[in-house]
PDB file of C-alpha atoms and ligand atoms in Angstrom:
ATOM      1  CA  MET A   1     -15.760  15.679 -14.760  1.00 91.00           C
ATOM      2  CA  VAL A   2     -15.389  11.923 -15.008  1.00 96.00           C
ATOM      3  CA  ILE A   3     -15.807  10.422 -18.466  1.00 98.00           C
ATOM      4  CA  VAL A   4     -16.405   6.699 -18.891  1.00 98.00           C
ATOM      5  CA  ARG A   5     -15.364   5.317 -22.286  1.00 98.00           C
ATOM      6  CA  ALA A   6     -14.346   2.038 -23.918  1.00 98.00           C
ATOM      7  CA  GLU A   7     -10.700   1.025 -23.833  1.00 98.00           C
ATOM      8  CA  LYS A   8      -9.235   1.806 -27.249  1.00 97.00           C
ATOM      9  CA  PRO A   9      -8.275  -1.437 -28.979  1.00 91.00           C
ATOM     10  CA  GLU A  10      -4.515  -1.961 -29.384  1.00 90.00           C
ATOM     11  CA  ASP A  11      -3.796   1.430 -27.777  1.00 93.00           C
ATOM     12  CA  SER A  12      -0.566   1.207 -25.814  1.00 95.00           C
ATOM     13  CA  GLU A  13      -1.307   4.310 -23.702  1.00 96.00           C
ATOM     14  CA  ASP A  14      -4.618   2.860 -22.532  1.00 97.00           C
ATOM     15  CA  ARG A  15      -2.960  -0.486 -21.834  1.00 98.00           C
ATOM     16  CA  LEU A  16      -0.162   1.061 -19.770  1.00 98.00           C
ATOM     17  CA  ALA A  17      -2.596   3.199 -17.771  1.00 98.00           C
ATOM     18  CA  ILE A  18      -4.860   0.205 -17.111  1.00 98.00           C
ATOM     19  CA  ARG A  19      -1.890  -1.868 -15.935  1.00 98.00           C
ATOM     20  CA  SER A  20      -0.705   0.841 -13.556  1.00 98.00           C
ATOM     21  CA  ILE A  21      -4.200   1.368 -12.073  1.00 98.00           C
ATOM     22  CA  GLN A  22      -4.741  -2.350 -11.531  1.00 98.00           C
ATOM     23  CA  GLU A  23      -1.318  -2.651  -9.906  1.00 98.00           C
ATOM     24  CA  ALA A  24      -1.821   0.415  -7.706  1.00 98.00           C
ATOM     25  CA  ALA A  25      -5.298  -0.622  -6.544  1.00 98.00           C
ATOM     26  CA  PHE A  26      -4.427  -4.237  -5.747  1.00 98.00           C
ATOM     27  CA  GLY A  27      -0.798  -3.685  -4.723  1.00 98.00           C
ATOM     28  CA  ARG A  28       0.404  -6.541  -6.920  1.00 98.00           C
ATOM     29  CA  ARG A  29       0.708  -7.524 -10.601  1.00 98.00           C
ATOM     30  CA  HIS A  30      -1.756 -10.390 -10.633  1.00 98.00           C
ATOM     31  CA  GLU A  31      -4.858  -8.455 -11.808  1.00 98.00           C
ATOM     32  CA  ALA A  32      -2.924  -6.469 -14.443  1.00 98.00           C
ATOM     33  CA  ASP A  33      -1.583  -9.779 -15.784  1.00 98.00           C
ATOM     34  CA  LEU A  34      -5.139 -11.145 -15.740  1.00 98.00           C
ATOM     35  CA  VAL A  35      -6.268  -8.270 -17.995  1.00 98.00           C
ATOM     36  CA  ASP A  36      -3.476  -9.127 -20.468  1.00 98.00           C
ATOM     37  CA  GLY A  37      -4.375 -12.811 -20.292  1.00 98.00           C
ATOM     38  CA  LEU A  38      -8.050 -12.147 -21.000  1.00 98.00           C
ATOM     39  CA  ARG A  39      -7.164  -9.944 -23.983  1.00 98.00           C
ATOM     40  CA  SER A  40      -4.852 -12.640 -25.404  1.00 97.00           C
ATOM     41  CA  GLU A  41      -7.537 -15.263 -24.928  1.00 98.00           C
ATOM     42  CA  GLY A  42      -9.991 -13.092 -26.882  1.00 98.00           C
ATOM     43  CA  VAL A  43     -12.711 -13.283 -24.228  1.00 98.00           C
ATOM     44  CA  VAL A  44     -13.109  -9.588 -23.342  1.00 98.00           C
ATOM     45  CA  LEU A  45     -16.737  -8.491 -23.644  1.00 98.00           C
ATOM     46  CA  VAL A  46     -16.447  -4.955 -22.262  1.00 98.00           C
ATOM     47  CA  SER A  47     -13.402  -3.026 -21.060  1.00 98.00           C
ATOM     48  CA  LEU A  48     -14.086   0.523 -19.847  1.00 98.00           C
ATOM     49  CA  VAL A  49     -11.891   3.254 -18.428  1.00 98.00           C
ATOM     50  CA  ALA A  50     -12.827   6.271 -16.316  1.00 98.00           C
ATOM     51  CA  GLU A  51     -10.992   9.465 -17.236  1.00 98.00           C
ATOM     52  CA  LEU A  52     -10.634  12.536 -15.066  1.00 97.00           C
ATOM     53  CA  ASP A  53      -8.912  15.584 -16.569  1.00 95.00           C
ATOM     54  CA  ALA A  54      -7.640  13.405 -19.450  1.00 93.00           C
ATOM     55  CA  ARG A  55      -6.043  10.947 -17.009  1.00 96.00           C
ATOM     56  CA  ILE A  56      -7.263   7.375 -16.644  1.00 98.00           C
ATOM     57  CA  VAL A  57      -8.162   6.742 -12.998  1.00 98.00           C
ATOM     58  CA  GLY A  58     -10.357   3.645 -13.151  1.00 98.00           C
ATOM     59  CA  HIS A  59     -10.860   0.461 -15.138  1.00 98.00           C
ATOM     60  CA  ILE A  60     -13.414  -2.366 -15.334  1.00 98.00           C
ATOM     61  CA  LEU A  61     -13.455  -5.507 -17.436  1.00 98.00           C
ATOM     62  CA  PHE A  62     -16.147  -8.067 -18.223  1.00 98.00           C
ATOM     63  CA  SER A  63     -15.255 -11.348 -19.935  1.00 98.00           C
ATOM     64  CA  ARG A  64     -17.083 -14.344 -21.376  1.00 98.00           C
ATOM     65  CA  MET A  65     -17.717 -17.162 -18.947  1.00 98.00           C
ATOM     66  CA  SER A  66     -20.188 -20.021 -18.906  1.00 98.00           C
ATOM     67  CA  ILE A  67     -22.549 -21.973 -16.712  1.00 98.00           C
ATOM     68  CA  GLU A  68     -22.436 -25.686 -17.455  1.00 98.00           C
ATOM     69  CA  THR A  69     -25.898 -27.079 -16.829  1.00 97.00           C
ATOM     70  CA  ALA A  70     -27.271 -30.593 -17.350  1.00 95.00           C
ATOM     71  CA  SER A  71     -28.931 -29.387 -20.560  1.00 93.00           C
ATOM     72  CA  GLY A  72     -26.017 -27.429 -22.002  1.00 95.00           C
ATOM     73  CA  CYS A  73     -23.776 -24.416 -21.601  1.00 96.00           C
ATOM     74  CA  LEU A  74     -25.229 -21.020 -20.805  1.00 97.00           C
ATOM     75  CA  PRO A  75     -23.236 -17.851 -21.523  1.00 98.00           C
ATOM     76  CA  ALA A  76     -22.602 -15.344 -18.727  1.00 98.00           C
ATOM     77  CA  ALA A  77     -20.337 -12.336 -18.166  1.00 98.00           C
ATOM     78  CA  ALA A  78     -17.654 -12.267 -15.463  1.00 98.00           C
ATOM     79  CA  LEU A  79     -16.978  -8.906 -13.822  1.00 98.00           C
ATOM     80  CA  ALA A  80     -13.233  -8.853 -13.032  1.00 98.00           C
ATOM     81  CA  PRO A  81     -11.001  -7.175 -12.454  1.00 98.00           C
ATOM     82  CA  MET A  82     -12.113  -3.687 -11.450  1.00 98.00           C
ATOM     83  CA  ALA A  83      -9.883  -1.003  -9.967  1.00 98.00           C
ATOM     84  CA  VAL A  84      -9.871   2.690  -9.134  1.00 98.00           C
ATOM     85  CA  LEU A  85      -6.668   4.541  -8.255  1.00 98.00           C
ATOM     86  CA  PRO A  86      -6.368   4.639  -4.446  1.00 98.00           C
ATOM     87  CA  SER A  87      -6.231   8.467  -4.519  1.00 97.00           C
ATOM     88  CA  HIS A  88      -9.588   8.526  -6.371  1.00 98.00           C
ATOM     89  CA  GLN A  89     -11.561   5.874  -4.519  1.00 98.00           C
ATOM     90  CA  ARG A  90     -14.879   6.491  -2.719  1.00 97.00           C
ATOM     91  CA  ARG A  91     -16.019   9.198  -5.154  1.00 97.00           C
ATOM     92  CA  GLY A  92     -18.434   7.052  -7.104  1.00 97.00           C
ATOM     93  CA  ILE A  93     -16.067   6.245  -9.978  1.00 98.00           C
ATOM     94  CA  GLY A  94     -16.314   2.495  -9.376  1.00 98.00           C
ATOM     95  CA  ALA A  95     -20.104   2.763  -9.354  1.00 98.00           C
ATOM     96  CA  ARG A  96     -20.101   4.657 -12.688  1.00 98.00           C
ATOM     97  CA  LEU A  97     -17.921   1.971 -14.276  1.00 98.00           C
ATOM     98  CA  ILE A  98     -20.145  -0.856 -13.050  1.00 98.00           C
ATOM     99  CA  ARG A  99     -23.413   0.814 -14.089  1.00 98.00           C
ATOM    100  CA  ARG A 100     -22.129   1.677 -17.569  1.00 98.00           C
ATOM    101  CA  GLY A 101     -20.729  -1.827 -18.015  1.00 98.00           C
ATOM    102  CA  LEU A 102     -23.997  -3.450 -16.991  1.00 98.00           C
ATOM    103  CA  ALA A 103     -25.987  -1.163 -19.311  1.00 98.00           C
ATOM    104  CA  LEU A 104     -23.743  -2.052 -22.277  1.00 98.00           C
ATOM    105  CA  LEU A 105     -24.006  -5.761 -21.564  1.00 98.00           C
ATOM    106  CA  ARG A 106     -27.792  -5.552 -21.280  1.00 98.00           C
ATOM    107  CA  ARG A 107     -27.987  -3.719 -24.597  1.00 98.00           C
ATOM    108  CA  ARG A 108     -25.937  -6.493 -26.199  1.00 97.00           C
ATOM    109  CA  GLY A 109     -28.339  -9.135 -24.982  1.00 98.00           C
ATOM    110  CA  GLU A 110     -26.263 -10.530 -22.112  1.00 98.00           C
ATOM    111  CA  ARG A 111     -28.522 -11.970 -19.419  1.00 98.00           C
ATOM    112  CA  ILE A 112     -26.317 -13.006 -16.490  1.00 98.00           C
ATOM    113  CA  VAL A 113     -23.344 -11.361 -14.759  1.00 98.00           C
ATOM    114  CA  ILE A 114     -21.188 -13.008 -12.091  1.00 98.00           C
ATOM    115  CA  VAL A 115     -18.754 -11.407  -9.670  1.00 98.00           C
ATOM    116  CA  LEU A 116     -16.489 -12.464  -6.847  1.00 97.00           C
ATOM    117  CA  GLY A 117     -16.161  -9.448  -4.589  1.00 95.00           C
ATOM    118  CA  HIS A 118     -17.017  -7.483  -1.489  1.00 94.00           C
ATOM    119  CA  PRO A 119     -20.464  -8.566  -0.227  1.00 96.00           C
ATOM    120  CA  ASP A 120     -21.009  -4.994   1.067  1.00 96.00           C
ATOM    121  CA  TYR A 121     -20.344  -3.342  -2.284  1.00 96.00           C
ATOM    122  CA  TYR A 122     -21.896  -5.286  -5.162  1.00 97.00           C
ATOM    123  CA  PRO A 123     -25.476  -5.808  -3.889  1.00 97.00           C
ATOM    124  CA  ARG A 124     -26.225  -2.108  -4.509  1.00 97.00           C
ATOM    125  CA  PHE A 125     -25.905  -2.837  -8.240  1.00 98.00           C
ATOM    126  CA  GLY A 126     -28.215  -5.849  -8.141  1.00 97.00           C
ATOM    127  CA  PHE A 127     -25.772  -8.674  -7.378  1.00 98.00           C
ATOM    128  CA  SER A 128     -26.666 -11.203  -4.705  1.00 97.00           C
ATOM    129  CA  SER A 129     -25.228 -14.404  -3.305  1.00 97.00           C
ATOM    130  CA  GLU A 130     -28.810 -15.702  -3.185  1.00 96.00           C
ATOM    131  CA  LYS A 131     -29.014 -15.509  -7.010  1.00 97.00           C
ATOM    132  CA  ALA A 132     -25.787 -17.537  -7.187  1.00 97.00           C
ATOM    133  CA  ARG A 133     -26.870 -20.232  -4.755  1.00 96.00           C
ATOM    134  CA  ASP A 134     -27.362 -22.944  -7.395  1.00 97.00           C
ATOM    135  CA  LEU A 135     -24.119 -22.127  -9.186  1.00 98.00           C
ATOM    136  CA  GLN A 136     -21.135 -24.274  -8.221  1.00 97.00           C
ATOM    137  CA  SER A 137     -17.859 -22.390  -7.984  1.00 96.00           C
ATOM    138  CA  PRO A 138     -14.521 -22.738  -6.216  1.00 92.00           C
ATOM    139  CA  PHE A 139     -15.370 -19.660  -4.093  1.00 93.00           C
ATOM    140  CA  PRO A 140     -16.930 -19.069  -0.676  1.00 87.00           C
ATOM    141  CA  PRO A 141     -20.690 -18.422  -0.957  1.00 83.00           C
ATOM    142  CA  GLY A 142     -20.892 -14.866   0.478  1.00 91.00           C
ATOM    143  CA  ALA A 143     -18.468 -13.230  -1.951  1.00 96.00           C
ATOM    144  CA  PHE A 144     -19.676 -15.174  -4.990  1.00 97.00           C
ATOM    145  CA  MET A 145     -22.603 -13.239  -6.446  1.00 98.00           C
ATOM    146  CA  ALA A 146     -24.735 -13.148  -9.573  1.00 98.00           C
ATOM    147  CA  MET A 147     -27.225 -10.767 -11.153  1.00 98.00           C
ATOM    148  CA  GLU A 148     -29.810 -11.024 -13.863  1.00 98.00           C
ATOM    149  CA  LEU A 149     -29.794  -8.426 -16.618  1.00 98.00           C
ATOM    150  CA  GLU A 150     -33.107  -9.893 -17.724  1.00 97.00           C
ATOM    151  CA  ALA A 151     -35.588 -10.833 -15.009  1.00 97.00           C
ATOM    152  CA  GLY A 152     -35.763 -14.575 -14.492  1.00 97.00           C
ATOM    153  CA  ALA A 153     -32.539 -15.346 -16.402  1.00 97.00           C
ATOM    154  CA  LEU A 154     -31.302 -17.501 -13.522  1.00 97.00           C
ATOM    155  CA  ASP A 155     -34.625 -19.154 -12.696  1.00 96.00           C
ATOM    156  CA  GLY A 156     -34.101 -22.906 -12.470  1.00 95.00           C
ATOM    157  CA  ILE A 157     -30.456 -22.635 -13.575  1.00 97.00           C
ATOM    158  CA  ARG A 158     -28.153 -25.074 -11.795  1.00 97.00           C
ATOM    159  CA  GLY A 159     -24.617 -25.840 -12.803  1.00 98.00           C
ATOM    160  CA  ARG A 160     -20.921 -25.271 -12.512  1.00 97.00           C
ATOM    161  CA  VAL A 161     -19.415 -21.972 -13.600  1.00 98.00           C
ATOM    162  CA  GLY A 162     -16.568 -22.024 -16.106  1.00 98.00           C
ATOM    163  CA  TYR A 163     -14.122 -19.106 -16.111  1.00 98.00           C
ATOM    164  CA  PRO A 164     -11.730 -18.154 -18.926  1.00 98.00           C
ATOM    165  CA  ALA A 165      -8.376 -19.978 -18.691  1.00 98.00           C
ATOM    166  CA  ALA A 166      -6.625 -16.709 -17.774  1.00 98.00           C
ATOM    167  CA  PHE A 167      -8.205 -16.917 -14.316  1.00 97.00           C
ATOM    168  CA  GLY A 168      -6.177 -20.077 -13.724  1.00 95.00           C
ATOM    169  CA  LEU A 169      -8.987 -21.825 -11.836  1.00 92.00           C
TER     170      LEU A 169
HETATM  171  C1  LIG B 201     -13.542  -1.583  -5.174  1.00 70.46           C
HETATM  172  C2  LIG B 201     -13.238  -0.290  -5.922  1.00 70.46           C
HETATM  173  C3  LIG B 201     -13.068  -0.560  -7.402  1.00 70.46           C
HETATM  174  C4  LIG B 201     -14.427   0.660  -5.702  1.00 70.46           C
HETATM  175  O1  LIG B 201     -14.190   1.841  -6.431  1.00 70.46           O
HETATM  176  P1  LIG B 201     -14.649   3.244  -5.840  1.00 70.46           P
HETATM  177  O2  LIG B 201     -14.572   4.239  -6.944  1.00 70.46           O
HETATM  178  O3  LIG B 201     -13.895   3.527  -4.596  1.00 70.46           O
HETATM  179  O4  LIG B 201     -16.154   2.898  -5.466  1.00 70.46           O
HETATM  180  P2  LIG B 201     -17.364   3.895  -5.244  1.00 70.46           P
HETATM  181  O5  LIG B 201     -16.872   5.254  -4.947  1.00 70.46           O
HETATM  182  O6  LIG B 201     -18.322   3.676  -6.319  1.00 70.46           O
HETATM  183  O7  LIG B 201     -18.013   3.254  -3.969  1.00 70.46           O
HETATM  184  C5  LIG B 201     -17.416   3.455  -2.714  1.00 70.46           C
HETATM  185  C6  LIG B 201     -17.978   2.382  -1.843  1.00 70.46           C
HETATM  186  O8  LIG B 201     -17.336   1.178  -2.138  1.00 70.46           O
HETATM  187  C7  LIG B 201     -17.237   0.406  -0.984  1.00 70.46           C
HETATM  188  N1  LIG B 201     -15.864  -0.028  -0.948  1.00 70.46           N
HETATM  189  C8  LIG B 201     -14.826   0.482  -1.624  1.00 70.46           C
HETATM  190  N2  LIG B 201     -13.726  -0.215  -1.346  1.00 70.46           N
HETATM  191  C9  LIG B 201     -14.097  -1.169  -0.491  1.00 70.46           C
HETATM  192  C10 LIG B 201     -13.411  -2.194   0.154  1.00 70.46           C
HETATM  193  N3  LIG B 201     -12.093  -2.388  -0.019  1.00 70.46           N
HETATM  194  N4  LIG B 201     -14.100  -3.003   0.975  1.00 70.46           N
HETATM  195  C11 LIG B 201     -15.427  -2.838   1.157  1.00 70.46           C
HETATM  196  N5  LIG B 201     -16.123  -1.865   0.572  1.00 70.46           N
HETATM  197  C12 LIG B 201     -15.465  -1.051  -0.241  1.00 70.46           C
HETATM  198  C13 LIG B 201     -17.624   1.240   0.185  1.00 70.46           C
HETATM  199  O9  LIG B 201     -18.893   0.778   0.584  1.00 70.46           O
HETATM  200  C14 LIG B 201     -17.735   2.633  -0.370  1.00 70.46           C
HETATM  201  O10 LIG B 201     -18.849   3.235   0.114  1.00 70.46           O
HETATM  202  P3  LIG B 201     -18.683   4.410   1.201  1.00 70.46           P
HETATM  203  O11 LIG B 201     -17.851   5.472   0.530  1.00 70.46           O
HETATM  204  O12 LIG B 201     -20.097   4.799   1.424  1.00 70.46           O
HETATM  205  O13 LIG B 201     -18.018   3.773   2.368  1.00 70.46           O
HETATM  206  C15 LIG B 201     -11.967   0.398  -5.382  1.00 70.46           C
HETATM  207  O14 LIG B 201     -12.116   0.604  -4.018  1.00 70.46           O
HETATM  208  C16 LIG B 201     -10.701  -0.415  -5.630  1.00 70.46           C
HETATM  209  O15 LIG B 201     -10.065  -0.283  -6.652  1.00 70.46           O
HETATM  210  N6  LIG B 201     -10.338  -1.236  -4.649  1.00 70.46           N
HETATM  211  C17 LIG B 201      -9.122  -2.054  -4.736  1.00 70.46           C
HETATM  212  C18 LIG B 201      -9.267  -3.135  -5.765  1.00 70.46           C
HETATM  213  C19 LIG B 201     -10.492  -4.004  -5.536  1.00 70.46           C
HETATM  214  O16 LIG B 201     -10.746  -4.438  -4.426  1.00 70.46           O
HETATM  215  N7  LIG B 201     -11.240  -4.244  -6.642  1.00 70.46           N
HETATM  216  C20 LIG B 201     -12.490  -4.959  -6.606  1.00 70.46           C
HETATM  217  C21 LIG B 201     -12.290  -6.390  -6.433  1.00 70.46           C
HETATM  218  S1  LIG B 201     -13.811  -7.134  -5.933  1.00 70.46           S
END
């Protein structure tokens, strides 16, 4: 049975497992380094792991980002990075991580979530490139998506998105 739980703060076993899953899923160190960078910057909102038989097989992280509008800065949550061990993909583990993460953010009063990802995958959770159409970003429109955790949260919102420094954008 898959259990989704919060990453334990300052727990070296969790950190090592998260690093190895990110590296295995993406085939490079960049995303694992991004997780470390976001922790150091103190911008992690939610970091969840999926455990199967006491082994961590998936990880998702949401961090604090902003939308700079003409009338001020609006907080949003960035979904990135997310990874499931290649041997455990396509079993719904990624979906469990996303849904739990979104539920936690909603409960904490977050209103907007932004993701850069596969346009075939994220719309099933409520993300759309249409919702992100008035948000300026350095990314191509199709893969840059937003969702509202509260209906109408993006109504009339125009502006440039600001990512944590760890993203290096
Ligand atoms: C993306 C990822 C986290 C999804 O985790 P998962 O546990 O396999 O996802 P789920 O089982 O919930 O969903 C599976 C669905 O995801 C979609 N999907 C998974 N990987 C995909 C990919 N590389 N490209 C497009 N769609 C993908 C498929 O539509 C699949 O549905 P199907 O089984 O009906 O074909 C996982 O595939 C992964 O770690 N990939 C490598 C790292 C990555 O790309 N991270 C996300 C960056 S946006």
